[in-house]
Every structure is written in structure tokens, then in C-alpha cells.
Amino acid sequence: MEQIISIVVRNQPGVLMRVAGMFSRRGYNIDSLAVGTTQNPEFSRMTVTMEADEPTVVQVCKQLAKLVEVEKVKVLPPKSSATRSMVLVKVHAGPKRMELLQLAEVFRAHAVDVTGESLTFVATGDEGKLKAFVDVLRPYGVTEMVQTGLVALERGDTTLGVEESRFQWPNGEKKTI
């Protein structure tokens, strides 16, 4: 079962390596990973997806909570979370340029680069929509593609915000561990 884990961490060098290292040391596979700063620049939010059963995800959360830089960990309920990914796809356009542009409109994708014989599209949405978009473009000749990891927020008024760290950090100094 796909699990979405939201992790709020201190925004400092090495945190991503420590979190990813925790997964690899214990033999857990990360299916998707996205990291970005939060409304408070002292903290970043990681969204990790993994295939795991309930006991495994509970164990992962306990292990993550032991890391000093991790402030909060929460498993997001898939049915009550807003989730999105993004894909950039470069396609050989040739004489089918207008056909490709019309096709992209169906998926609410936008051309972000139109040069020579190629078109580059950006699309956002859930995994199914993005896969369908790429599958429709494949017969035209996908020459390059990249997809982001999943980002997610729980729907409603529930938040995973952190106003201040659960630890006392020296002012102006970065804690290294």
C-alpha cells in the first residue's frame, strides 16, 4: 500500500542525506521524494512516498522521529490529502506541432519551450493523469522527460506547521551531528 509521509525538518545542510540514509540503512525503498522550504524558512518539508504495510510505516516514523533535525512526522491519509506532481516532457514536433498543442490542452498542459523541431510541455496533477499524458505523447517521439516527486498537504484545517524547534539550537550556529 502506498504511504505518504510528511516530514518537517530543520533547513540545514546534510538533513536530506540523514533522512535518506535512515531509509537505506533499514532497507526501505523511497518511491518518491520532494523537499522544499516551508512558510518558515528555518524549516523544510519532505514528502516521501513508499510502498509499505501499517507496521512498517509505523517503524519508519519512529526511526525518523529519533533524528535530531526532524521536528515532526505524519503519515498523510491518501484519500483526504491534496497531492500533485509535475512532469516536463520534450517531444519531437515536426509537422504535428498544432496537433500536439491541441492534445496538451486536453490535459491542461502548457508549452514552456517551442524551438526548432521540438516542444517542451509542463503538466501537473496526480500520477494517473501524468502517466496518461506521457503515454499519449509517446507515439510522437518523447525525446526527454523528467518528473518531480509527489507533494502533499492534508485537506482541511489540519496543519503540520512548526513555529519553533523542539530543541534549543545555538543562535547563528549550524548544528552538525
Tab-separated table of N, CA and C in Angstrom:
chain	number	residue	atom	x	y	z
A	1	MET	N	0.837	-1.182	0.000
A	1	MET	CA	0.000	0.000	0.000
A	1	MET	C	0.881	1.243	0.000
A	2	GLU	N	0.544	2.207	-0.872
A	2	GLU	CA	1.348	3.426	-0.917
A	2	GLU	C	1.094	4.286	0.317
A	3	GLN	N	2.175	4.704	0.945
A	3	GLN	CA	2.115	5.557	2.127
A	3	GLN	C	2.739	6.901	1.789
A	4	ILE	N	2.124	7.983	2.266
A	4	ILE	CA	2.660	9.328	2.082
A	4	ILE	C	3.091	9.831	3.452
A	5	ILE	N	4.385	10.086	3.600
A	5	ILE	CA	4.918	10.555	4.878
A	5	ILE	C	5.374	11.997	4.717
A	6	SER	N	4.854	12.858	5.568
A	6	SER	CA	5.241	14.262	5.561
A	6	SER	C	6.165	14.496	6.752
A	7	ILE	N	7.326	15.090	6.470
A	7	ILE	CA	8.351	15.255	7.496
A	7	ILE	C	8.785	16.724	7.514
A	8	VAL	N	8.684	17.367	8.674
A	8	VAL	CA	9.180	18.737	8.828
A	8	VAL	C	10.555	18.637	9.480
A	9	VAL	N	11.558	19.244	8.834
A	9	VAL	CA	12.947	19.157	9.310
A	9	VAL	C	13.566	20.540	9.400
A	10	ARG	N	14.666	20.629	10.146
A	10	ARG	CA	15.461	21.862	10.176
A	10	ARG	C	16.022	22.077	8.779
A	11	ASN	N	16.003	23.281	8.293
A	11	ASN	CA	16.519	23.611	6.972
A	11	ASN	C	18.017	23.870	7.089
A	12	GLN	N	18.794	22.811	6.982
A	12	GLN	CA	20.249	22.926	7.099
A	12	GLN	C	20.920	21.838	6.276
A	13	PRO	N	22.185	22.036	5.938
A	13	PRO	CA	22.891	21.050	5.110
A	13	PRO	C	22.973	19.685	5.787
A	14	GLY	N	22.861	18.640	4.983
A	14	GLY	CA	23.037	17.287	5.472
A	14	GLY	C	21.770	16.586	5.935
A	15	VAL	N	20.664	17.321	6.087
A	15	VAL	CA	19.440	16.712	6.604
A	15	VAL	C	18.882	15.701	5.607
A	16	LEU	N	18.859	16.055	4.347
A	16	LEU	CA	18.347	15.131	3.331
A	16	LEU	C	19.140	13.829	3.339
A	17	MET	N	20.454	13.926	3.448
A	17	MET	CA	21.305	12.742	3.471
A	17	MET	C	20.989	11.874	4.691
A	18	ARG	N	20.763	12.501	5.830
A	18	ARG	CA	20.478	11.730	7.047
A	18	ARG	C	19.125	11.016	6.949
A	19	VAL	N	18.127	11.706	6.416
A	19	VAL	CA	16.805	11.086	6.277
A	19	VAL	C	16.853	9.952	5.250
A	20	ALA	N	17.440	10.217	4.094
A	20	ALA	CA	17.547	9.180	3.062
A	20	ALA	C	18.399	8.014	3.559
A	21	GLY	N	19.437	8.314	4.318
A	21	GLY	CA	20.300	7.280	4.884
A	21	GLY	C	19.556	6.375	5.849
A	22	MET	N	18.624	6.956	6.611
A	22	MET	CA	17.818	6.152	7.529
A	22	MET	C	17.005	5.121	6.746
A	23	PHE	N	16.428	5.547	5.618
A	23	PHE	CA	15.658	4.615	4.787
A	23	PHE	C	16.562	3.506	4.241
A	24	SER	N	17.701	3.882	3.670
A	24	SER	CA	18.553	2.881	3.026
A	24	SER	C	19.182	1.924	4.032
A	25	ARG	N	19.585	2.424	5.207
A	25	ARG	CA	20.191	1.547	6.220
A	25	ARG	C	19.237	0.456	6.673
A	26	ARG	N	17.965	0.757	6.669
A	26	ARG	CA	16.972	-0.218	7.131
A	26	ARG	C	16.319	-0.982	5.986
A	27	GLY	N	16.785	-0.740	4.765
A	27	GLY	CA	16.304	-1.498	3.625
A	27	GLY	C	14.947	-1.074	3.094
A	28	TYR	N	14.533	0.166	3.376
A	28	TYR	CA	13.267	0.681	2.866
A	28	TYR	C	13.526	1.445	1.578
A	29	ASN	N	12.621	1.303	0.625
A	29	ASN	CA	12.778	1.989	-0.648
A	29	ASN	C	11.904	3.234	-0.686
A	30	ILE	N	12.467	4.332	-1.145
A	30	ILE	CA	11.713	5.569	-1.345
A	30	ILE	C	11.230	5.569	-2.789
A	31	ASP	N	9.912	5.646	-2.985
A	31	ASP	CA	9.354	5.700	-4.338
A	31	ASP	C	9.402	7.115	-4.893
A	32	SER	N	9.172	8.104	-4.029
A	32	SER	CA	9.134	9.499	-4.454
A	32	SER	C	9.612	10.359	-3.299
A	33	LEU	N	10.343	11.429	-3.629
A	33	LEU	CA	10.856	12.333	-2.608
A	33	LEU	C	10.814	13.757	-3.137
A	34	ALA	N	10.220	14.646	-2.375
A	34	ALA	CA	10.202	16.064	-2.726
A	34	ALA	C	10.521	16.852	-1.463
A	35	VAL	N	11.362	17.881	-1.605
A	35	VAL	CA	11.780	18.693	-0.465
A	35	VAL	C	11.705	20.155	-0.840
A	36	GLY	N	11.216	20.981	0.063
A	36	GLY	CA	11.190	22.427	-0.164
A	36	GLY	C	10.997	23.155	1.146
A	37	THR	N	11.323	24.436	1.149
A	37	THR	CA	11.168	25.227	2.363
A	37	THR	C	9.687	25.439	2.665
A	38	THR	N	9.399	25.707	3.917
A	38	THR	CA	8.033	25.948	4.365
A	38	THR	C	7.795	27.449	4.490
A	39	GLN	N	6.646	27.812	5.058
A	39	GLN	CA	6.340	29.222	5.282
A	39	GLN	C	7.334	29.843	6.260
A	40	ASN	N	7.996	29.020	7.066
A	40	ASN	CA	9.060	29.472	7.960
A	40	ASN	C	10.381	28.981	7.364
A	41	PRO	N	11.250	29.883	6.887
A	41	PRO	CA	12.479	29.453	6.199
A	41	PRO	C	13.458	28.652	7.060
A	42	GLU	N	13.228	28.570	8.363
A	42	GLU	CA	14.085	27.746	9.219
A	42	GLU	C	13.805	26.250	9.017
A	43	PHE	N	12.654	25.942	8.405
A	43	PHE	CA	12.228	24.553	8.269
A	43	PHE	C	11.953	24.199	6.819
A	44	SER	N	12.185	22.946	6.490
A	44	SER	CA	11.829	22.394	5.185
A	44	SER	C	10.837	21.267	5.414
A	45	ARG	N	10.105	20.973	4.357
A	45	ARG	CA	9.145	19.873	4.422
A	45	ARG	C	9.523	18.841	3.378
A	46	MET	N	9.634	17.598	3.807
A	46	MET	CA	9.910	16.485	2.911
A	46	MET	C	8.623	15.683	2.748
A	47	THR	N	8.321	15.325	1.520
A	47	THR	CA	7.205	14.423	1.261
A	47	THR	C	7.802	13.165	0.649
A	48	VAL	N	7.643	12.069	1.345
A	48	VAL	CA	8.200	10.786	0.927
A	48	VAL	C	7.044	9.829	0.677
A	49	THR	N	7.083	9.132	-0.460
A	49	THR	CA	6.118	8.058	-0.676
A	49	THR	C	6.875	6.741	-0.724
A	50	MET	N	6.238	5.715	-0.176
A	50	MET	CA	6.833	4.388	-0.146
A	50	MET	C	5.725	3.346	-0.117
A	51	GLU	N	6.022	2.166	-0.625
A	51	GLU	CA	5.113	1.028	-0.530
A	51	GLU	C	5.426	0.326	0.786
A	52	ALA	N	4.429	0.291	1.682
A	52	ALA	CA	4.661	-0.333	2.983
A	52	ALA	C	3.338	-0.683	3.642
A	53	ASP	N	3.401	-1.694	4.515
A	53	ASP	CA	2.228	-2.023	5.314
A	53	ASP	C	2.224	-1.143	6.570
A	54	GLU	N	1.170	-1.251	7.353
A	54	GLU	CA	1.000	-0.409	8.542
A	54	GLU	C	2.147	-0.544	9.547
A	55	PRO	N	2.550	-1.756	9.948
A	55	PRO	CA	3.650	-1.870	10.918
A	55	PRO	C	4.962	-1.270	10.404
A	56	THR	N	5.217	-1.417	9.112
A	56	THR	CA	6.460	-0.875	8.547
A	56	THR	C	6.462	0.645	8.596
A	57	VAL	N	5.362	1.259	8.202
A	57	VAL	CA	5.321	2.722	8.191
A	57	VAL	C	5.379	3.274	9.616
A	58	VAL	N	4.810	2.571	10.579
A	58	VAL	CA	4.919	2.998	11.982
A	58	VAL	C	6.378	2.958	12.421
A	59	GLN	N	7.092	1.893	12.045
A	59	GLN	CA	8.511	1.762	12.386
A	59	GLN	C	9.331	2.875	11.733
A	60	VAL	N	9.040	3.178	10.458
A	60	VAL	CA	9.750	4.256	9.749
A	60	VAL	C	9.550	5.576	10.478
A	61	CYS	N	8.325	5.872	10.861
A	61	CYS	CA	8.040	7.135	11.551
A	61	CYS	C	8.772	7.225	12.889
A	62	LYS	N	8.829	6.119	13.619
A	62	LYS	CA	9.560	6.107	14.893
A	62	LYS	C	11.048	6.371	14.674
A	63	GLN	N	11.610	5.748	13.634
A	63	GLN	CA	13.025	5.942	13.337
A	63	GLN	C	13.300	7.377	12.893
A	64	LEU	N	12.417	7.940	12.073
A	64	LEU	CA	12.584	9.329	11.639
A	64	LEU	C	12.534	10.281	12.822
A	65	ALA	N	11.616	10.045	13.758
A	65	ALA	CA	11.454	10.929	14.917
A	65	ALA	C	12.697	10.948	15.803
A	66	LYS	N	13.531	9.914	15.713
A	66	LYS	CA	14.765	9.869	16.502
A	66	LYS	C	15.851	10.793	15.953
A	67	LEU	N	15.741	11.177	14.669
A	67	LEU	CA	16.750	12.068	14.087
A	67	LEU	C	16.585	13.474	14.669
A	68	VAL	N	17.681	14.060	15.099
A	68	VAL	CA	17.644	15.350	15.782
A	68	VAL	C	17.044	16.452	14.913
A	69	GLU	N	17.323	16.431	13.622
A	69	GLU	CA	16.851	17.508	12.745
A	69	GLU	C	15.365	17.384	12.389
A	70	VAL	N	14.773	16.244	12.675
A	70	VAL	CA	13.362	16.029	12.345
A	70	VAL	C	12.499	16.622	13.453
A	71	GLU	N	11.621	17.541	13.060
A	71	GLU	CA	10.744	18.203	14.022
A	71	GLU	C	9.400	17.493	14.156
A	72	LYS	N	8.794	17.102	13.041
A	72	LYS	CA	7.502	16.426	13.054
A	72	LYS	C	7.436	15.415	11.923
A	73	VAL	N	6.695	14.339	12.162
A	73	VAL	CA	6.472	13.305	11.149
A	73	VAL	C	4.993	12.947	11.187
A	74	LYS	N	4.397	12.822	10.007
A	74	LYS	CA	2.992	12.431	9.946
A	74	LYS	C	2.743	11.627	8.681
A	75	VAL	N	1.981	10.546	8.823
A	75	VAL	CA	1.525	9.785	7.673
A	75	VAL	C	0.231	10.444	7.213
A	76	LEU	N	0.218	10.890	5.960
A	76	LEU	CA	-0.964	11.575	5.445
A	76	LEU	C	-1.962	10.564	4.894
A	77	PRO	N	-3.231	10.759	5.199
A	77	PRO	CA	-4.248	9.858	4.644
A	77	PRO	C	-4.429	10.144	3.153
A	78	PRO	N	-4.205	9.157	2.275
A	78	PRO	CA	-4.239	9.422	0.829
A	78	PRO	C	-5.568	9.986	0.330
A	79	LYS	N	-6.674	9.533	0.904
A	79	LYS	CA	-7.977	9.973	0.410
A	79	LYS	C	-8.343	11.389	0.857
A	80	SER	N	-7.703	11.872	1.917
A	80	SER	CA	-8.021	13.233	2.377
A	80	SER	C	-6.790	14.135	2.325
A	81	SER	N	-5.986	13.952	1.286
A	81	SER	CA	-4.806	14.792	1.074
A	81	SER	C	-4.821	15.336	-0.348
A	82	ALA	N	-4.392	16.577	-0.482
A	82	ALA	CA	-4.214	17.170	-1.807
A	82	ALA	C	-2.803	16.810	-2.260
A	83	THR	N	-2.703	16.107	-3.383
A	83	THR	CA	-1.393	15.656	-3.868
A	83	THR	C	-1.200	16.093	-5.316
A	84	ARG	N	0.037	16.439	-5.659
A	84	ARG	CA	0.373	16.825	-7.024
A	84	ARG	C	1.819	16.459	-7.323
A	85	SER	N	2.053	16.175	-8.602
A	85	SER	CA	3.395	16.017	-9.158
A	85	SER	C	3.457	16.875	-10.413
A	86	MET	N	4.644	17.020	-10.948
A	86	MET	CA	4.821	17.795	-12.175
A	86	MET	C	5.714	17.000	-13.118
A	87	VAL	N	5.442	17.125	-14.415
A	87	VAL	CA	6.275	16.471	-15.409
A	87	VAL	C	6.629	17.483	-16.498
A	88	LEU	N	7.873	17.444	-16.955
A	88	LEU	CA	8.325	18.190	-18.128
A	88	LEU	C	8.628	17.154	-19.200
A	89	VAL	N	8.039	17.322	-20.377
A	89	VAL	CA	8.218	16.361	-21.466
A	89	VAL	C	8.610	17.101	-22.734
A	90	LYS	N	9.723	16.672	-23.334
A	90	LYS	CA	10.158	17.227	-24.616
A	90	LYS	C	9.787	16.231	-25.706
A	91	VAL	N	9.105	16.734	-26.743
A	91	VAL	CA	8.584	15.884	-27.813
A	91	VAL	C	9.075	16.402	-29.154
A	92	HIS	N	9.403	15.464	-30.041
A	92	HIS	CA	9.737	15.835	-31.417
A	92	HIS	C	8.435	16.257	-32.089
A	93	ALA	N	8.337	17.503	-32.525
A	93	ALA	CA	7.071	18.042	-33.039
A	93	ALA	C	6.914	17.832	-34.539
A	94	GLY	N	7.910	18.226	-35.300
A	94	GLY	CA	7.816	18.116	-36.757
A	94	GLY	C	6.559	18.789	-37.280
A	95	PRO	N	5.905	18.200	-38.257
A	95	PRO	CA	4.702	18.803	-38.842
A	95	PRO	C	3.462	18.654	-37.950
A	96	LYS	N	3.561	17.932	-36.853
A	96	LYS	CA	2.407	17.691	-35.971
A	96	LYS	C	2.351	18.681	-34.805
A	97	ARG	N	3.020	19.808	-34.928
A	97	ARG	CA	3.099	20.809	-33.854
A	97	ARG	C	1.719	21.224	-33.350
A	98	MET	N	0.800	21.598	-34.251
A	98	MET	CA	-0.530	22.064	-33.836
A	98	MET	C	-1.325	20.928	-33.183
A	99	GLU	N	-1.174	19.734	-33.707
A	99	GLU	CA	-1.864	18.578	-33.126
A	99	GLU	C	-1.399	18.338	-31.686
A	100	LEU	N	-0.095	18.460	-31.456
A	100	LEU	CA	0.453	18.288	-30.114
A	100	LEU	C	-0.036	19.377	-29.167
A	101	LEU	N	-0.094	20.614	-29.636
A	101	LEU	CA	-0.567	21.710	-28.793
A	101	LEU	C	-2.032	21.502	-28.394
A	102	GLN	N	-2.850	21.025	-29.318
A	102	GLN	CA	-4.249	20.746	-29.002
A	102	GLN	C	-4.379	19.577	-28.024
A	103	LEU	N	-3.560	18.580	-28.207
A	103	LEU	CA	-3.553	17.430	-27.319
A	103	LEU	C	-3.170	17.847	-25.889
A	104	ALA	N	-2.195	18.728	-25.771
A	104	ALA	CA	-1.756	19.207	-24.460
A	104	ALA	C	-2.886	19.939	-23.735
A	105	GLU	N	-3.716	20.668	-24.482
A	105	GLU	CA	-4.837	21.388	-23.874
A	105	GLU	C	-5.790	20.446	-23.162
A	106	VAL	N	-5.986	19.262	-23.709
A	106	VAL	CA	-6.877	18.279	-23.097
A	106	VAL	C	-6.407	17.929	-21.686
A	107	PHE	N	-5.090	17.882	-21.491
A	107	PHE	CA	-4.504	17.547	-20.192
A	107	PHE	C	-4.170	18.792	-19.369
A	108	ARG	N	-4.574	19.950	-19.847
A	108	ARG	CA	-4.252	21.240	-19.210
A	108	ARG	C	-2.749	21.425	-19.049
A	109	ALA	N	-2.006	20.917	-20.011
A	109	ALA	CA	-0.553	21.096	-20.046
A	109	ALA	C	-0.249	22.354	-20.852
A	110	HIS	N	0.925	22.903	-20.632
A	110	HIS	CA	1.324	24.124	-21.321
A	110	HIS	C	2.684	23.936	-21.979
A	111	ALA	N	2.838	24.537	-23.142
A	111	ALA	CA	4.139	24.527	-23.808
A	111	ALA	C	5.008	25.573	-23.120
A	112	VAL	N	6.167	25.158	-22.635
A	112	VAL	CA	7.085	26.089	-21.975
A	112	VAL	C	8.295	26.389	-22.837
A	113	ASP	N	8.470	25.630	-23.925
A	113	ASP	CA	9.565	25.890	-24.856
A	113	ASP	C	9.150	25.379	-26.234
A	114	VAL	N	9.203	26.278	-27.199
A	114	VAL	CA	8.861	25.932	-28.582
A	114	VAL	C	10.038	26.353	-29.441
A	115	THR	N	10.845	25.371	-29.856
A	115	THR	CA	12.022	25.686	-30.661
A	115	THR	C	12.217	24.635	-31.739
A	116	GLY	N	12.684	25.075	-32.863
A	116	GLY	CA	13.033	24.159	-33.951
A	116	GLY	C	12.025	23.060	-34.158
A	117	GLU	N	12.456	21.851	-33.965
A	117	GLU	CA	11.611	20.676	-34.186
A	117	GLU	C	11.035	20.099	-32.898
A	118	SER	N	11.181	20.791	-31.763
A	118	SER	CA	10.698	20.201	-30.509
A	118	SER	C	9.773	21.142	-29.746
A	119	LEU	N	8.953	20.532	-28.898
A	119	LEU	CA	8.080	21.231	-27.963
A	119	LEU	C	8.349	20.662	-26.576
A	120	THR	N	8.386	21.522	-25.579
A	120	THR	CA	8.507	21.065	-24.199
A	120	THR	C	7.249	21.468	-23.456
A	121	PHE	N	6.594	20.476	-22.847
A	121	PHE	CA	5.351	20.704	-22.119
A	121	PHE	C	5.561	20.526	-20.629
A	122	VAL	N	4.761	21.246	-19.830
A	122	VAL	CA	4.699	21.044	-18.390
A	122	VAL	C	3.256	20.693	-18.050
A	123	ALA	N	3.106	19.686	-17.188
A	123	ALA	CA	1.785	19.282	-16.722
A	123	ALA	C	1.882	18.974	-15.237
A	124	THR	N	0.823	19.288	-14.511
A	124	THR	CA	0.752	18.958	-13.094
A	124	THR	C	-0.506	18.148	-12.843
A	125	GLY	N	-0.462	17.339	-11.803
A	125	GLY	CA	-1.638	16.549	-11.453
A	125	GLY	C	-1.252	15.305	-10.693
A	126	ASP	N	-2.185	14.378	-10.624
A	126	ASP	CA	-1.891	13.122	-9.935
A	126	ASP	C	-1.126	12.188	-10.873
A	127	GLU	N	-0.614	11.119	-10.293
A	127	GLU	CA	0.227	10.187	-11.049
A	127	GLU	C	-0.475	9.633	-12.286
A	128	GLY	N	-1.755	9.309	-12.157
A	128	GLY	CA	-2.507	8.742	-13.273
A	128	GLY	C	-2.612	9.687	-14.450
A	129	LYS	N	-2.894	10.945	-14.158
A	129	LYS	CA	-3.020	11.947	-15.219
A	129	LYS	C	-1.684	12.139	-15.939
A	130	LEU	N	-0.606	12.238	-15.170
A	130	LEU	CA	0.709	12.467	-15.777
A	130	LEU	C	1.145	11.271	-16.612
A	131	LYS	N	0.876	10.070	-16.123
A	131	LYS	CA	1.219	8.870	-16.897
A	131	LYS	C	0.426	8.839	-18.205
A	132	ALA	N	-0.858	9.162	-18.120
A	132	ALA	CA	-1.695	9.171	-19.329
A	132	ALA	C	-1.192	10.210	-20.323
A	133	PHE	N	-0.782	11.381	-19.846
A	133	PHE	CA	-0.267	12.436	-20.719
A	133	PHE	C	0.989	11.970	-21.452
A	134	VAL	N	1.912	11.389	-20.715
A	134	VAL	CA	3.158	10.898	-21.322
A	134	VAL	C	2.861	9.771	-22.306
A	135	ASP	N	1.957	8.871	-21.945
A	135	ASP	CA	1.605	7.755	-22.836
A	135	ASP	C	1.021	8.253	-24.155
A	136	VAL	N	0.225	9.325	-24.101
A	136	VAL	CA	-0.372	9.894	-25.314
A	136	VAL	C	0.707	10.540	-26.192
A	137	LEU	N	1.749	11.088	-25.553
A	137	LEU	CA	2.819	11.754	-26.311
A	137	LEU	C	3.843	10.782	-26.894
A	138	ARG	N	3.964	9.596	-26.343
A	138	ARG	CA	4.995	8.642	-26.783
A	138	ARG	C	4.996	8.376	-28.289
A	139	PRO	N	3.849	8.177	-28.939
A	139	PRO	CA	3.879	7.918	-30.383
A	139	PRO	C	4.475	9.072	-31.206
A	140	TYR	N	4.498	10.277	-30.653
A	140	TYR	CA	5.052	11.433	-31.360
A	140	TYR	C	6.569	11.525	-31.204
A	141	GLY	N	7.114	10.778	-30.251
A	141	GLY	CA	8.563	10.769	-30.051
A	141	GLY	C	9.005	11.593	-28.859
A	142	VAL	N	8.848	11.050	-27.662
A	142	VAL	CA	9.344	11.711	-26.456
A	142	VAL	C	10.862	11.618	-26.480
A	143	THR	N	11.530	12.774	-26.493
A	143	THR	CA	12.992	12.780	-26.559
A	143	THR	C	13.637	12.969	-25.197
A	144	GLU	N	12.889	13.549	-24.260
A	144	GLU	CA	13.428	13.775	-22.925
A	144	GLU	C	12.266	14.000	-21.971
A	145	MET	N	12.457	13.566	-20.717
A	145	MET	CA	11.380	13.701	-19.741
A	145	MET	C	11.949	13.712	-18.333
A	146	VAL	N	11.308	14.473	-17.432
A	146	VAL	CA	11.657	14.450	-16.012
A	146	VAL	C	10.381	14.695	-15.215
A	147	GLN	N	10.265	13.989	-14.077
A	147	GLN	CA	9.079	14.135	-13.234
A	147	GLN	C	9.502	14.408	-11.807
A	148	THR	N	8.769	15.289	-11.135
A	148	THR	CA	9.067	15.607	-9.738
A	148	THR	C	8.500	14.532	-8.831
A	149	GLY	N	8.916	14.582	-7.587
A	149	GLY	CA	8.303	13.740	-6.578
A	149	GLY	C	6.958	14.328	-6.188
A	150	LEU	N	6.184	13.538	-5.504
A	150	LEU	CA	4.865	13.935	-5.054
A	150	LEU	C	4.978	14.968	-3.934
A	151	VAL	N	4.148	15.995	-3.974
A	151	VAL	CA	3.997	16.906	-2.839
A	151	VAL	C	2.569	16.763	-2.344
A	152	ALA	N	2.375	16.891	-1.030
A	152	ALA	CA	1.051	16.652	-0.469
A	152	ALA	C	0.818	17.491	0.775
A	153	LEU	N	-0.427	17.905	0.944
A	153	LEU	CA	-0.891	18.548	2.169
A	153	LEU	C	-2.212	17.900	2.548
A	154	GLU	N	-2.411	17.721	3.842
A	154	GLU	CA	-3.683	17.163	4.298
A	154	GLU	C	-4.776	18.201	4.086
A	155	ARG	N	-5.927	17.754	3.621
A	155	ARG	CA	-7.050	18.663	3.374
A	155	ARG	C	-7.624	19.165	4.693
A	156	GLY	N	-8.323	20.293	4.625
A	156	GLY	CA	-8.992	20.838	5.806
A	156	GLY	C	-8.092	21.735	6.625
A	157	ASP	N	-8.467	21.903	7.884
A	157	ASP	CA	-7.756	22.834	8.769
A	157	ASP	C	-6.561	22.217	9.480
A	158	THR	N	-6.337	20.934	9.325
A	158	THR	CA	-5.216	20.256	9.970
A	158	THR	C	-3.903	20.734	9.355
A	159	THR	N	-2.928	21.081	10.200
A	159	THR	CA	-1.625	21.527	9.706
A	159	THR	C	-0.507	20.744	10.394
A	160	LEU	N	0.643	20.786	9.776
A	160	LEU	CA	1.834	20.154	10.326
A	160	LEU	C	2.898	21.235	10.520
A	161	GLY	N	2.452	22.430	10.856
A	161	GLY	CA	3.360	23.566	10.983
A	161	GLY	C	4.229	23.491	12.216
A	162	VAL	N	5.367	24.152	12.130
A	162	VAL	CA	6.285	24.251	13.259
A	162	VAL	C	6.686	25.715	13.373
A	163	GLU	N	6.397	26.307	14.505
A	163	GLU	CA	6.784	27.705	14.710
A	163	GLU	C	8.192	27.808	15.268
A	164	GLU	N	8.537	26.836	16.126
A	164	GLU	CA	9.896	26.814	16.653
A	164	GLU	C	10.326	25.375	16.864
A	165	SER	N	11.628	25.192	16.927
A	165	SER	CA	12.192	23.859	17.034
A	165	SER	C	11.865	23.228	18.379
A	166	ARG	N	11.806	21.899	18.398
A	166	ARG	CA	11.599	21.192	19.658
A	166	ARG	C	12.895	21.137	20.474
A	167	PHE	N	14.009	21.566	19.877
A	167	PHE	CA	15.309	21.611	20.535
A	167	PHE	C	15.791	23.054	20.639
A	168	GLN	N	16.689	23.294	21.550
A	168	GLN	CA	17.330	24.601	21.656
A	168	GLN	C	18.597	24.582	20.805
A	169	TRP	N	18.630	25.413	19.760
A	169	TRP	CA	19.782	25.482	18.874
A	169	TRP	C	20.531	26.772	19.164
A	170	PRO	N	21.866	26.739	19.131
A	170	PRO	CA	22.631	27.978	19.333
A	170	PRO	C	22.285	28.995	18.244
A	171	ASN	N	22.131	30.246	18.629
A	171	ASN	CA	21.813	31.299	17.657
A	171	ASN	C	22.954	31.495	16.681
A	172	GLY	N	22.621	31.531	15.407
A	172	GLY	CA	23.597	31.817	14.362
A	172	GLY	C	24.536	30.674	14.029
A	173	GLU	N	24.486	29.600	14.766
A	173	GLU	CA	25.371	28.471	14.501
A	173	GLU	C	24.565	27.317	13.941
A	174	LYS	N	25.161	26.619	13.020
A	174	LYS	CA	24.545	25.413	12.461
A	174	LYS	C	24.993	24.214	13.283
A	175	LYS	N	24.058	23.435	13.699
A	175	LYS	CA	24.355	22.228	14.473
A	175	LYS	C	24.795	21.132	13.521
A	176	THR	N	25.940	20.547	13.766
A	176	THR	CA	26.384	19.403	12.971
A	176	THR	C	26.436	18.178	13.860
A	177	ILE	N	26.001	17.095	13.308
A	177	ILE	CA	25.945	15.872	14.110
A	177	ILE	C	26.607	14.768	13.346
